[in-house]
Coordinates of C-alpha atoms in Angstrom, one line a residue:
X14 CA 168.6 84.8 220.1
X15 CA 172.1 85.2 218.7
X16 CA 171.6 87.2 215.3
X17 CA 174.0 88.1 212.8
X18 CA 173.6 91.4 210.6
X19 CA 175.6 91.9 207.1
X20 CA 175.9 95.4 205.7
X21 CA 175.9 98.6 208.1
X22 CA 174.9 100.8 205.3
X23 CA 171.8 103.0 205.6
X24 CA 168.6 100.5 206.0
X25 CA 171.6 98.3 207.5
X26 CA 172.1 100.8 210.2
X27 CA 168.5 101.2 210.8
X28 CA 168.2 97.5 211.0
X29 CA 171.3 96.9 213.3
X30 CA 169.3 99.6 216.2
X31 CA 165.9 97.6 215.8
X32 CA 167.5 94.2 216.6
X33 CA 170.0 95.2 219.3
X34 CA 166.4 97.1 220.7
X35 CA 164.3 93.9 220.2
X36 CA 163.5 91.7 223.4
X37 CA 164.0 88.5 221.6
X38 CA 167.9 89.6 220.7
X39 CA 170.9 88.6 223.2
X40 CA 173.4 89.3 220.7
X41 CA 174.1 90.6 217.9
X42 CA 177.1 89.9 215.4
X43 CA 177.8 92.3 212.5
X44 CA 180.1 92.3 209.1
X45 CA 180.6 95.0 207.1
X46 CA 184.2 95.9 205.1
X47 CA 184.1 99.4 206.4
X48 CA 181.8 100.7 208.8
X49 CA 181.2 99.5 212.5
X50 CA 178.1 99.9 214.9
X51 CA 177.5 100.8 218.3
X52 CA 175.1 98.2 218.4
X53 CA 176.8 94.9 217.6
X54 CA 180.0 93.0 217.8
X55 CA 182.6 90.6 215.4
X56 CA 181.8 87.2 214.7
X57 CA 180.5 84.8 212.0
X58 CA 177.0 85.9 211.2
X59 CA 176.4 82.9 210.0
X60 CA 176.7 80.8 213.6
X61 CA 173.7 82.5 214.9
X62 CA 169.9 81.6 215.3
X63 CA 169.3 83.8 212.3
X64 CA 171.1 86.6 209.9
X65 CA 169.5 90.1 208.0
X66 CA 171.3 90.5 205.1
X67 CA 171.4 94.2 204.1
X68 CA 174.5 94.1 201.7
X69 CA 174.2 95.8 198.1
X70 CA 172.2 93.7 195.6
X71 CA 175.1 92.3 193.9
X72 CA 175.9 90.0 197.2
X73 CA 172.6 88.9 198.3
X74 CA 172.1 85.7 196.1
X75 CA 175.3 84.4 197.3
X76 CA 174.4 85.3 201.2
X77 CA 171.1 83.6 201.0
X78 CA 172.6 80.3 199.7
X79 CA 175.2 80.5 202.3
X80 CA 173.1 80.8 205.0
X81 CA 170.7 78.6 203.5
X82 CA 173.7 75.7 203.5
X83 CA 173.7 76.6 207.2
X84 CA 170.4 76.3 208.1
X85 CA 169.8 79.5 209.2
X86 CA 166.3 81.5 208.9
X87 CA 167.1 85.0 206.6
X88 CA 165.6 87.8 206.1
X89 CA 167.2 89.5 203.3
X90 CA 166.4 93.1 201.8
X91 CA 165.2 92.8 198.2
X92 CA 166.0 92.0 195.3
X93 CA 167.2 88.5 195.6
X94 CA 169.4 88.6 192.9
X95 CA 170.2 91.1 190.0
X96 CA 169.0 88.9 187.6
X97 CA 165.5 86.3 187.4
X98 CA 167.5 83.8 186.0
X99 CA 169.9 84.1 189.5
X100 CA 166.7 84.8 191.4
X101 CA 165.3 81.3 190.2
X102 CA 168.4 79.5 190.8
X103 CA 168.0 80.9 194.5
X104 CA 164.4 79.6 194.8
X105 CA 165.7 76.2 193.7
X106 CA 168.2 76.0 195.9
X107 CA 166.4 77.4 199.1
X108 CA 163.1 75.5 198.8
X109 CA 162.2 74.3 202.0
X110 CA 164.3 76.8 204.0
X111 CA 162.9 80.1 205.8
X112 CA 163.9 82.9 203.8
X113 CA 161.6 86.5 204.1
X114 CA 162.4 89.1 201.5
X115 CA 162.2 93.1 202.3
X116 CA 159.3 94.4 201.1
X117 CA 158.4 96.1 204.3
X118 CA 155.2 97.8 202.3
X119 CA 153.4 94.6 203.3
X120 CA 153.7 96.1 207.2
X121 CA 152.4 100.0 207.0
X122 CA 149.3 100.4 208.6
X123 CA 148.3 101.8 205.5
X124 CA 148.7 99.1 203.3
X125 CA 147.6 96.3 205.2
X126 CA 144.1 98.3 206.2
X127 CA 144.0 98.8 202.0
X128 CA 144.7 94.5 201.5
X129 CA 142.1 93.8 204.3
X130 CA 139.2 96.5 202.2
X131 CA 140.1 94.9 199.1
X132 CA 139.6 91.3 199.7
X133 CA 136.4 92.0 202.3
X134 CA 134.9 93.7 199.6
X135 CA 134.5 96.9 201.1
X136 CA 135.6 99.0 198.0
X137 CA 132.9 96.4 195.8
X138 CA 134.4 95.8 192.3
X139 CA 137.9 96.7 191.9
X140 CA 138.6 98.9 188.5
X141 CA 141.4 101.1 188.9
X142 CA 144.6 101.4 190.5
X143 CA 146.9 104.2 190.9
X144 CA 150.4 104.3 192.3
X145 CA 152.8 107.1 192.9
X146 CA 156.7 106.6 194.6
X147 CA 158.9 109.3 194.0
X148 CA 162.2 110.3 195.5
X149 CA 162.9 114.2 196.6
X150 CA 166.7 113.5 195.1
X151 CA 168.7 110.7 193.0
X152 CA 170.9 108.3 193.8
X153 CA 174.8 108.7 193.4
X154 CA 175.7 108.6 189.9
X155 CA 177.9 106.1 190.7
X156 CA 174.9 104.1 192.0
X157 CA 173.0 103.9 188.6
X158 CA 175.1 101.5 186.7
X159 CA 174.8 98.7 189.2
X160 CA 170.8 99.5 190.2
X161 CA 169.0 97.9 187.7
X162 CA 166.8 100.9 186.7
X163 CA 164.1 102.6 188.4
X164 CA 161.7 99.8 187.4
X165 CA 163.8 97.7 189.2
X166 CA 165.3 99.3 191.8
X167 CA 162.6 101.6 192.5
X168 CA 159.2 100.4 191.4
X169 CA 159.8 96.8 192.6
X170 CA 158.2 97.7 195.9
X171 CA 155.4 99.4 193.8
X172 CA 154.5 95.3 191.7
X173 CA 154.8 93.7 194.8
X174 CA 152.4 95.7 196.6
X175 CA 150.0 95.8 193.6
X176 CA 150.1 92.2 193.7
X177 CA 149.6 91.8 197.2
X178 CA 146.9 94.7 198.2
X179 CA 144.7 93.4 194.9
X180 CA 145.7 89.4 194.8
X181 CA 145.7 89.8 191.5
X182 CA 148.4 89.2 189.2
X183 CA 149.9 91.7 186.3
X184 CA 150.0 90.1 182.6
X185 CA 150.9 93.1 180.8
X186 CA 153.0 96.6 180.9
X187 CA 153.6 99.4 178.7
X188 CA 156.4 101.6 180.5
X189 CA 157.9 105.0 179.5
X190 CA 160.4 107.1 180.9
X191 CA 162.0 110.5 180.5
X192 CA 164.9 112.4 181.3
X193 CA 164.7 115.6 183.0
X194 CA 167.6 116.0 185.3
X195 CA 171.6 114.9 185.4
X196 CA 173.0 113.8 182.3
X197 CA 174.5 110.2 184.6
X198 CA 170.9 108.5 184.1
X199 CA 171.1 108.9 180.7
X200 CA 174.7 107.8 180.7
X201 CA 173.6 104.9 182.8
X202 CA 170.8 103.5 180.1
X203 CA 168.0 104.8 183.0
X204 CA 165.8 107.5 183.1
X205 CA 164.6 109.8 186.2
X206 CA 160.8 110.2 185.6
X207 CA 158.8 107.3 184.9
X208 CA 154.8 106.0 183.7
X209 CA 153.7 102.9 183.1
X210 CA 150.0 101.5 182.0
X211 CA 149.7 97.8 184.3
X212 CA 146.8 95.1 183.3
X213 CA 145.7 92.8 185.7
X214 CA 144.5 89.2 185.1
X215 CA 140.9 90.4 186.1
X216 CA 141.0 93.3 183.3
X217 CA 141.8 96.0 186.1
X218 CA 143.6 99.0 185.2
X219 CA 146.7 100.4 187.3
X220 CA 148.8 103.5 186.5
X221 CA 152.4 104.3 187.7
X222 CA 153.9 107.2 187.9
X223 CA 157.9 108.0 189.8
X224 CA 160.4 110.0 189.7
X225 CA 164.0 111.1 191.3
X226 CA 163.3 114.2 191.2
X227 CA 160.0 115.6 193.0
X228 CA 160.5 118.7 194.5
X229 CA 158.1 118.5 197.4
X230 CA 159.6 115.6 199.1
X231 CA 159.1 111.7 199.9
X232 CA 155.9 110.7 197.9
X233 CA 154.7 107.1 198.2
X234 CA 150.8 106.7 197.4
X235 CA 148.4 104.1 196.2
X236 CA 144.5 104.8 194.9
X237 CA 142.7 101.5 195.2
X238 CA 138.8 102.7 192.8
X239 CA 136.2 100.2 193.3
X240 CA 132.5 99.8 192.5
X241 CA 131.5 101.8 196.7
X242 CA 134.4 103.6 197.0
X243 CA 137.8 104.5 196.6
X244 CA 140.3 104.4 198.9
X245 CA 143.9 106.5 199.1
X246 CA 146.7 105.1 201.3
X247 CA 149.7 107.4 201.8
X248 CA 147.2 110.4 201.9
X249 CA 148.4 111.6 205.3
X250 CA 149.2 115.9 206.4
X251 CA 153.1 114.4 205.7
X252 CA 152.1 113.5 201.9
X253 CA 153.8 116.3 199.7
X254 CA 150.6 117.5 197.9
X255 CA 149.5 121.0 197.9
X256 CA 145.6 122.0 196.6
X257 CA 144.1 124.6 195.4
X258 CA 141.6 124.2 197.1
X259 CA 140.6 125.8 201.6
X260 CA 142.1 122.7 203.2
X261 CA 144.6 122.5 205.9
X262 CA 147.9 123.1 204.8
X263 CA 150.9 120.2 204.0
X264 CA 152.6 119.1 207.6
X265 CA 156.6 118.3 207.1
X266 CA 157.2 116.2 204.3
X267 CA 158.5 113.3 204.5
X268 CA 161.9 113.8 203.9
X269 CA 163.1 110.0 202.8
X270 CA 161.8 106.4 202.8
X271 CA 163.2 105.2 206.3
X272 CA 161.3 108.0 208.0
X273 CA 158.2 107.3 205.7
X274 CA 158.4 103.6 206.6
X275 CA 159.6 103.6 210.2
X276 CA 157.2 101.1 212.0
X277 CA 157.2 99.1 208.9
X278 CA 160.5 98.2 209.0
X279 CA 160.6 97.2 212.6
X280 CA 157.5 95.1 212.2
X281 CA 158.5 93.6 209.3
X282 CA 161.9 92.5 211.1
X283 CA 159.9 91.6 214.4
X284 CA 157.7 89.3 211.9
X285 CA 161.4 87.7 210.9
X286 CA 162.3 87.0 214.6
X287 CA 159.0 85.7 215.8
X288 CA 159.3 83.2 213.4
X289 CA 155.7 83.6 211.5
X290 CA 155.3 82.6 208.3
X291 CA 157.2 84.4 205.7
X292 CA 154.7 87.3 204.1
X293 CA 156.9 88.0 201.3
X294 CA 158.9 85.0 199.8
X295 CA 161.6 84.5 197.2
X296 CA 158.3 83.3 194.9
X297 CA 157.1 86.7 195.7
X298 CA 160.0 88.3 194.6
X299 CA 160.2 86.6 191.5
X300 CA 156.7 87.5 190.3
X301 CA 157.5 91.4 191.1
X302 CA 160.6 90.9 189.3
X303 CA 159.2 89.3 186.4
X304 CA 156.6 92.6 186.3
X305 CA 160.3 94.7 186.3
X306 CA 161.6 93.1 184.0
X307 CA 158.7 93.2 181.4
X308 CA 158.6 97.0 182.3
X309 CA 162.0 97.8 181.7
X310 CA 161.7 95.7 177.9
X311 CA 158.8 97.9 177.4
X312 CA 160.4 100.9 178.1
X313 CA 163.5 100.0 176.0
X314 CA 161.7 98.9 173.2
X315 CA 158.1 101.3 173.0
X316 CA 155.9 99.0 173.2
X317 CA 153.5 96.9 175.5
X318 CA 154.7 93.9 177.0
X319 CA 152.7 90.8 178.6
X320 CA 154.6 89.3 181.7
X321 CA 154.4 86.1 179.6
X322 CA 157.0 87.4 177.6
X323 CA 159.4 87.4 180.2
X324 CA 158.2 84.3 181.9
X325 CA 159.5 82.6 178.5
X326 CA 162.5 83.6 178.7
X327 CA 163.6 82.8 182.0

């Protein structure tokens, strides 16, 4: 396969070593504005067999209708677009065409063992959900202004995985927020410590908590409670918890989300190449965007907000 890579940034980087490592790759044809890689050459990376996108946000509904036009396959990190109303004019447009989004918690060992317990039954009666992603340090400032928020920048991966683990879908949020660190997220209209209370179509209860600031590293968790048991995933040595109670002690924490999700991202890109069925579409995106949005609304306004809200105004 002749691939073509756009954006050499961090995951871009990470993304340009799987594919020039991957069996089913020959070559590979990268275009970034600044950086180069050691693992790819010049070219259209749109006259290949398929193209990663891994550009920042602002680019990716304009790539995806490109290569779209062409006919190429794309896998494209999320969001689709900075917007739903641009996220929906991308669905439109692409229906029919292969496109897989980046939600690469839909790969972690983890995850999937927790989606397979949930719809087998093992946990009985679903009730509660928990979900923790925090970052050990923020963004650059300059970041902020262009990111969306934390509900959607951040906590996007947290709705689509809720959605996915439970297959149920969220109808209403109430989001707050707090500021507890640099002044720039407050100057940005975002805020660096985050809780929201989800409701599910079935009545089940999630809770959400994040930050940008936790001090004892890398934390991404979920707590699935059911009628037999519960059931943790992120619970590893590597999770940044410390007890008070005689248990072994904390192993390294995990110092960022490409080390944390390592084998995710590869599989989710060998998924891409094999040509399987797309786990995580643009429709997929959508819904976990419409869950964002209604979060961010809430959190802007104090109050609860059903999904439906949103939906309407799309």
């Amino acid at each position: 396969m002749r691939v073509g890579l756009l954006g050499l940034g961090r995951i871009g980087a990470f993304h340009a070593a799987t594919l020039a490592a991957h069996p089913l790759v020959d070559e590979l044809i990268v275009a970034d504005p600044v950086r180069t890689s050691p693992y790819g050459g010049p070219g259209d990376p749109f006259e290949t067999d398929a193209v990663v996108i891994a550009t920042p946000t602002s680019t990716h509904a304009d790539l995806i209708l490109e290569a779209c036009a062409r006919g190429v396959p794309v896998f494209c990190e999320k969001p689709v677009a900075g917007t739903v109303a641009a996220t929906v004019e991308v669905l439109r447009a692409c229906a029919g065409h292969r496109v897989q989004i980046g939600f690469q918690r839909r790969f972690d060992p983890g995850y999937v063992a927790a989606e397979r317990a949930v719809r087998g039954g093992e946990l009985g009666e679903l009730h509660r959900v928990h979900l923790v992603t925090a970052d050990p340090a923020p963004p650059p400032a300059e970041y902020l202004p262009t990111s969306g928020g934390i509900f959607r920048d951040c906590h996007i991966h947290d709705f689509d995985i809720l959605r996915w683990v439970t297959g149920r879908e969220v109808t209403s949020v109430y989001a707050r927020g707090a500021n507890r660190g640099a002044a720039f997220f407050r100057e940005a209209g975002d805020v660096d410590n985050s809780a929201a209370l989800l409701t599910l179509d079935d009545g089940t209860l999630a809770t959400l908590q994040g930050s940008r600031y936790n001090g004892g590293g890398y934390d991404v968790r979920m707590e699935l409670a059911g009628t037999r048991r519960t059931q943790a995933v992120g619970l590893s040595p590597r999770a940044p918890l410390y007890t008070t109670e005689d248990l072994p002690g904390l192993d390294k924490p995990w110092p960022d989300f490409v080390a944390r999700f390592e084998t995710a991202y590869r599989d989710e890109i060998d998924c891409f190449l094999t040509g399987g069925t797309s786990p995580c579409t643009i429709t997929d995106a959508l819904e976990a965007l419409y869950v964002a949005e209604a979060a961010d609304l809430s959190l802007r306004e104090g109050r609860p907000v059903e999904v439906a809200e949103v939906r309407l105004q799309a």
